[in-house]
Amino acid sequence: MVMKVYGNLMSTAAMRVFAALYEKDLEFELVTVDMKAGEHKQENFLALNPFGQVPAFEDGDLKLFESRAITQYIAHEYAAKGAPLVCEGKPMATVAVWMEVEAHQFDPVASKLQWELVFKPLFGMAVDAAAVKENEAKLVKVLDVYEARLGQSKYLGCDCFTLADLHHIPTLTNLMGTPLKELFEARPKVSAWVADIMARPAWAKVLAMKNKQ
């Protein structure tokens, strides 16, 4: 049976899962969830994710939700295929740290900025300049930590591309289309890292999916 991802191509969380699947050269079916129509709050979807958020995921009789849990399953279950995405032994502990950093330090701030600078204009809503200023200052602090870390290894977790990097890509891509691009480009190691991870062939396939919509 082909794996199924329930979500849509507006969702950065779903795009994380698509990227992991393409990195592993795995076939999957996208089951589009129309969030404007409230499909994510309907009973059949809530049976997959009781919190009513995309994505949800099926691999045979296994059902998962939460994008980072799904990508970890893909990386471990299909370890022999495609890009490794995880490490063995002690190096994985460091990768796990930076996966947590992405989830708890980068993403909350980046997602708020993405909402204000990408999605609000798309929906014809007014941007909250105070929220942008507040979260931009927080992002600067995170990027300073990243610049220091990337002076120690090529990627965040180690010297090879892992989930710690992949989890950033969807939101990063959106932010690089805003004036915040300057914050990333002002830090040479962060800038090189962003260019590297955004240029991965698997991510190009995700963007191609989006452009076909």
Coordinates of C-alpha atoms in Angstrom, one line a residue:
M1 CA 0.0 0.0 0.0
V2 CA 1.2 3.5 -0.8
M3 CA 1.6 5.8 2.1
K4 CA -0.9 8.6 2.4
V5 CA -0.4 12.2 3.6
Y6 CA -3.5 14.1 4.5
G7 CA -2.9 17.8 4.2
N8 CA -2.4 20.5 1.7
L9 CA 0.4 22.5 0.1
M10 CA -0.3 25.7 2.0
S11 CA 0.7 23.9 5.2
T12 CA 4.4 24.2 6.2
A13 CA 3.9 21.2 8.5
A14 CA 2.7 19.0 5.7
M15 CA 5.5 20.2 3.5
R16 CA 8.0 18.9 6.1
V17 CA 6.6 15.5 5.6
F18 CA 6.6 15.7 1.8
A19 CA 10.3 16.8 1.9
A20 CA 11.2 13.8 4.1
L21 CA 9.4 11.4 1.8
Y22 CA 11.2 12.8 -1.3
E23 CA 14.5 12.6 0.5
K24 CA 13.8 8.9 1.0
D25 CA 12.6 8.4 -2.6
L26 CA 9.3 7.0 -1.3
E27 CA 6.0 7.0 -3.2
F28 CA 3.1 8.6 -1.4
E29 CA -0.4 9.9 -2.1
L30 CA -1.5 13.3 -1.1
V31 CA -5.1 13.4 0.1
T32 CA -5.9 17.1 0.0
V33 CA -7.7 18.5 3.0
D34 CA -9.7 21.6 2.2
M35 CA -9.2 23.7 5.4
K36 CA -11.3 26.6 4.0
A37 CA -14.2 24.2 3.9
G38 CA -13.4 23.0 7.4
E39 CA -12.6 19.4 6.4
H40 CA -9.9 19.2 9.1
K41 CA -12.6 19.6 11.7
Q42 CA -14.9 16.9 10.3
E43 CA -15.3 13.6 12.0
N44 CA -13.5 11.5 9.4
F45 CA -10.4 13.7 9.7
L46 CA -10.6 13.9 13.5
A47 CA -10.3 10.1 13.5
L48 CA -6.8 10.6 12.0
N49 CA -5.8 13.6 14.1
P50 CA -8.1 14.5 17.1
F51 CA -6.6 18.0 17.2
G52 CA -7.9 18.8 13.8
Q53 CA -4.6 19.9 12.3
V54 CA -2.8 18.8 9.2
P55 CA -0.9 16.7 8.3
A56 CA -2.1 13.2 9.2
F57 CA -0.3 10.2 7.8
E58 CA -1.0 6.5 7.1
D59 CA 1.5 3.7 6.3
G60 CA -0.5 0.5 6.1
D61 CA -2.3 0.1 9.4
L62 CA -0.1 2.8 11.1
K63 CA -1.7 6.2 11.6
L64 CA 0.3 9.2 12.8
F65 CA 0.0 12.9 13.2
E66 CA 2.4 15.7 14.2
S67 CA 4.8 16.4 11.3
R68 CA 8.0 16.0 13.2
A69 CA 6.9 12.6 14.6
I70 CA 6.0 11.6 11.0
T71 CA 9.4 12.6 9.6
Q72 CA 11.2 10.7 12.4
Y73 CA 9.2 7.6 11.6
I74 CA 10.0 7.9 7.9
A75 CA 13.7 8.4 8.6
H76 CA 14.0 5.4 11.0
E77 CA 11.6 3.0 9.3
Y78 CA 13.1 3.6 5.8
A79 CA 16.7 4.1 7.0
A80 CA 18.1 2.1 4.1
K81 CA 16.6 4.3 1.4
G82 CA 17.6 7.7 0.2
A83 CA 19.3 10.3 2.4
P84 CA 20.0 9.1 5.9
L85 CA 18.3 12.1 7.8
V86 CA 19.4 10.6 11.2
C87 CA 22.6 9.4 12.7
E88 CA 23.6 6.4 14.9
G89 CA 24.9 6.6 18.4
K90 CA 26.1 9.7 20.2
P91 CA 25.9 12.0 17.1
M92 CA 22.2 11.4 17.1
A93 CA 21.9 13.0 20.6
T94 CA 23.3 16.3 19.2
V95 CA 20.9 16.1 16.2
A96 CA 18.1 15.6 18.6
V97 CA 19.1 18.7 20.5
W98 CA 18.9 20.8 17.3
M99 CA 15.6 19.2 16.3
E100 CA 14.3 20.5 19.7
V101 CA 15.8 23.9 19.0
E102 CA 14.0 24.1 15.7
A103 CA 10.7 23.1 17.3
H104 CA 10.9 25.3 20.4
Q105 CA 13.2 28.3 19.6
F106 CA 13.0 28.8 15.8
D107 CA 9.5 27.7 14.8
P108 CA 7.3 29.6 17.2
V109 CA 9.0 32.9 16.2
A110 CA 9.4 32.1 12.5
S111 CA 5.7 30.9 12.3
K112 CA 4.5 34.2 13.8
L113 CA 6.5 36.2 11.3
Q114 CA 5.4 34.0 8.5
W115 CA 1.7 34.6 9.5
E116 CA 2.3 38.4 9.5
L117 CA 4.4 38.8 6.4
V118 CA 3.3 35.9 4.2
F119 CA -0.2 34.7 5.0
K120 CA -1.9 37.9 6.2
P121 CA -1.1 39.8 2.9
L122 CA -2.2 36.7 1.0
F123 CA -5.6 36.8 2.8
G124 CA -5.9 40.6 2.5
M125 CA -5.4 41.1 6.2
A126 CA -3.6 44.0 7.9
V127 CA -0.1 43.3 9.2
D128 CA 0.6 43.8 12.9
A129 CA 3.8 45.9 12.8
A130 CA 4.3 45.5 16.6
A131 CA 4.2 41.7 16.3
V132 CA 6.7 41.8 13.5
K133 CA 9.1 44.0 15.4
E134 CA 8.8 41.9 18.6
N135 CA 9.4 38.6 16.8
E136 CA 12.1 39.9 14.5
A137 CA 14.1 40.8 17.6
K138 CA 13.6 37.2 18.8
L139 CA 14.6 35.8 15.4
V140 CA 17.8 37.8 15.5
K141 CA 18.8 36.1 18.8
V142 CA 18.1 32.6 17.3
L143 CA 20.1 33.3 14.2
D144 CA 23.0 34.5 16.2
V145 CA 23.1 31.2 18.0
Y146 CA 22.8 29.4 14.6
E147 CA 25.7 31.4 13.2
A148 CA 27.9 30.3 16.1
R149 CA 26.7 26.7 15.8
L150 CA 27.4 26.5 12.0
G151 CA 30.9 27.6 12.7
Q152 CA 31.3 24.2 14.4
S153 CA 29.6 21.9 11.9
K154 CA 28.4 22.2 8.3
Y155 CA 24.8 21.5 9.3
L156 CA 23.0 22.1 12.6
G157 CA 23.2 18.6 14.0
C158 CA 26.4 17.4 12.5
D159 CA 28.4 17.5 9.2
C160 CA 25.6 15.8 7.3
F161 CA 22.1 16.9 6.4
T162 CA 19.5 15.6 8.9
L163 CA 16.0 16.2 10.1
A164 CA 17.4 19.1 12.3
D165 CA 17.9 20.9 9.0
L166 CA 15.0 19.6 7.0
H167 CA 12.4 20.7 9.6
H168 CA 13.4 24.3 9.0
I169 CA 13.0 24.4 5.2
P170 CA 9.3 25.1 4.6
T171 CA 9.1 28.2 6.9
L172 CA 12.6 29.3 5.9
T173 CA 11.6 29.3 2.2
N174 CA 8.6 31.5 3.0
L175 CA 10.6 33.9 5.1
M176 CA 13.3 34.2 2.4
G177 CA 10.6 35.8 0.2
T178 CA 10.1 38.7 2.7
P179 CA 12.4 41.6 3.9
L180 CA 13.6 39.2 6.7
K181 CA 15.8 37.6 4.0
E182 CA 18.4 40.3 5.0
L183 CA 18.7 38.8 8.6
F184 CA 19.7 35.5 7.1
E185 CA 22.0 36.9 4.5
A186 CA 23.8 39.1 7.1
R187 CA 25.2 36.0 8.7
P188 CA 27.6 34.3 6.4
K189 CA 27.4 30.8 7.8
V190 CA 23.6 30.9 8.2
S191 CA 23.3 32.3 4.7
A192 CA 25.4 29.4 3.2
W193 CA 23.4 26.9 5.2
V194 CA 20.1 28.3 4.0
A195 CA 21.2 28.2 0.4
D196 CA 22.4 24.7 0.8
I197 CA 19.3 23.2 2.4
M198 CA 16.9 25.1 0.1
A199 CA 18.7 23.8 -3.0
R200 CA 18.1 20.1 -2.2
P201 CA 16.5 18.2 -5.0
A202 CA 13.9 16.8 -2.6
W203 CA 12.8 20.3 -1.8
A204 CA 12.6 21.2 -5.5
K205 CA 10.1 18.3 -5.9
V206 CA 8.0 19.7 -3.1
L207 CA 8.0 23.2 -4.7
A208 CA 7.1 21.5 -8.0
M209 CA 4.1 19.9 -6.3
K210 CA 3.0 23.3 -5.0
N211 CA 3.4 25.0 -8.4
K212 CA 1.2 22.4 -10.0
Q213 CA -1.7 23.4 -7.8

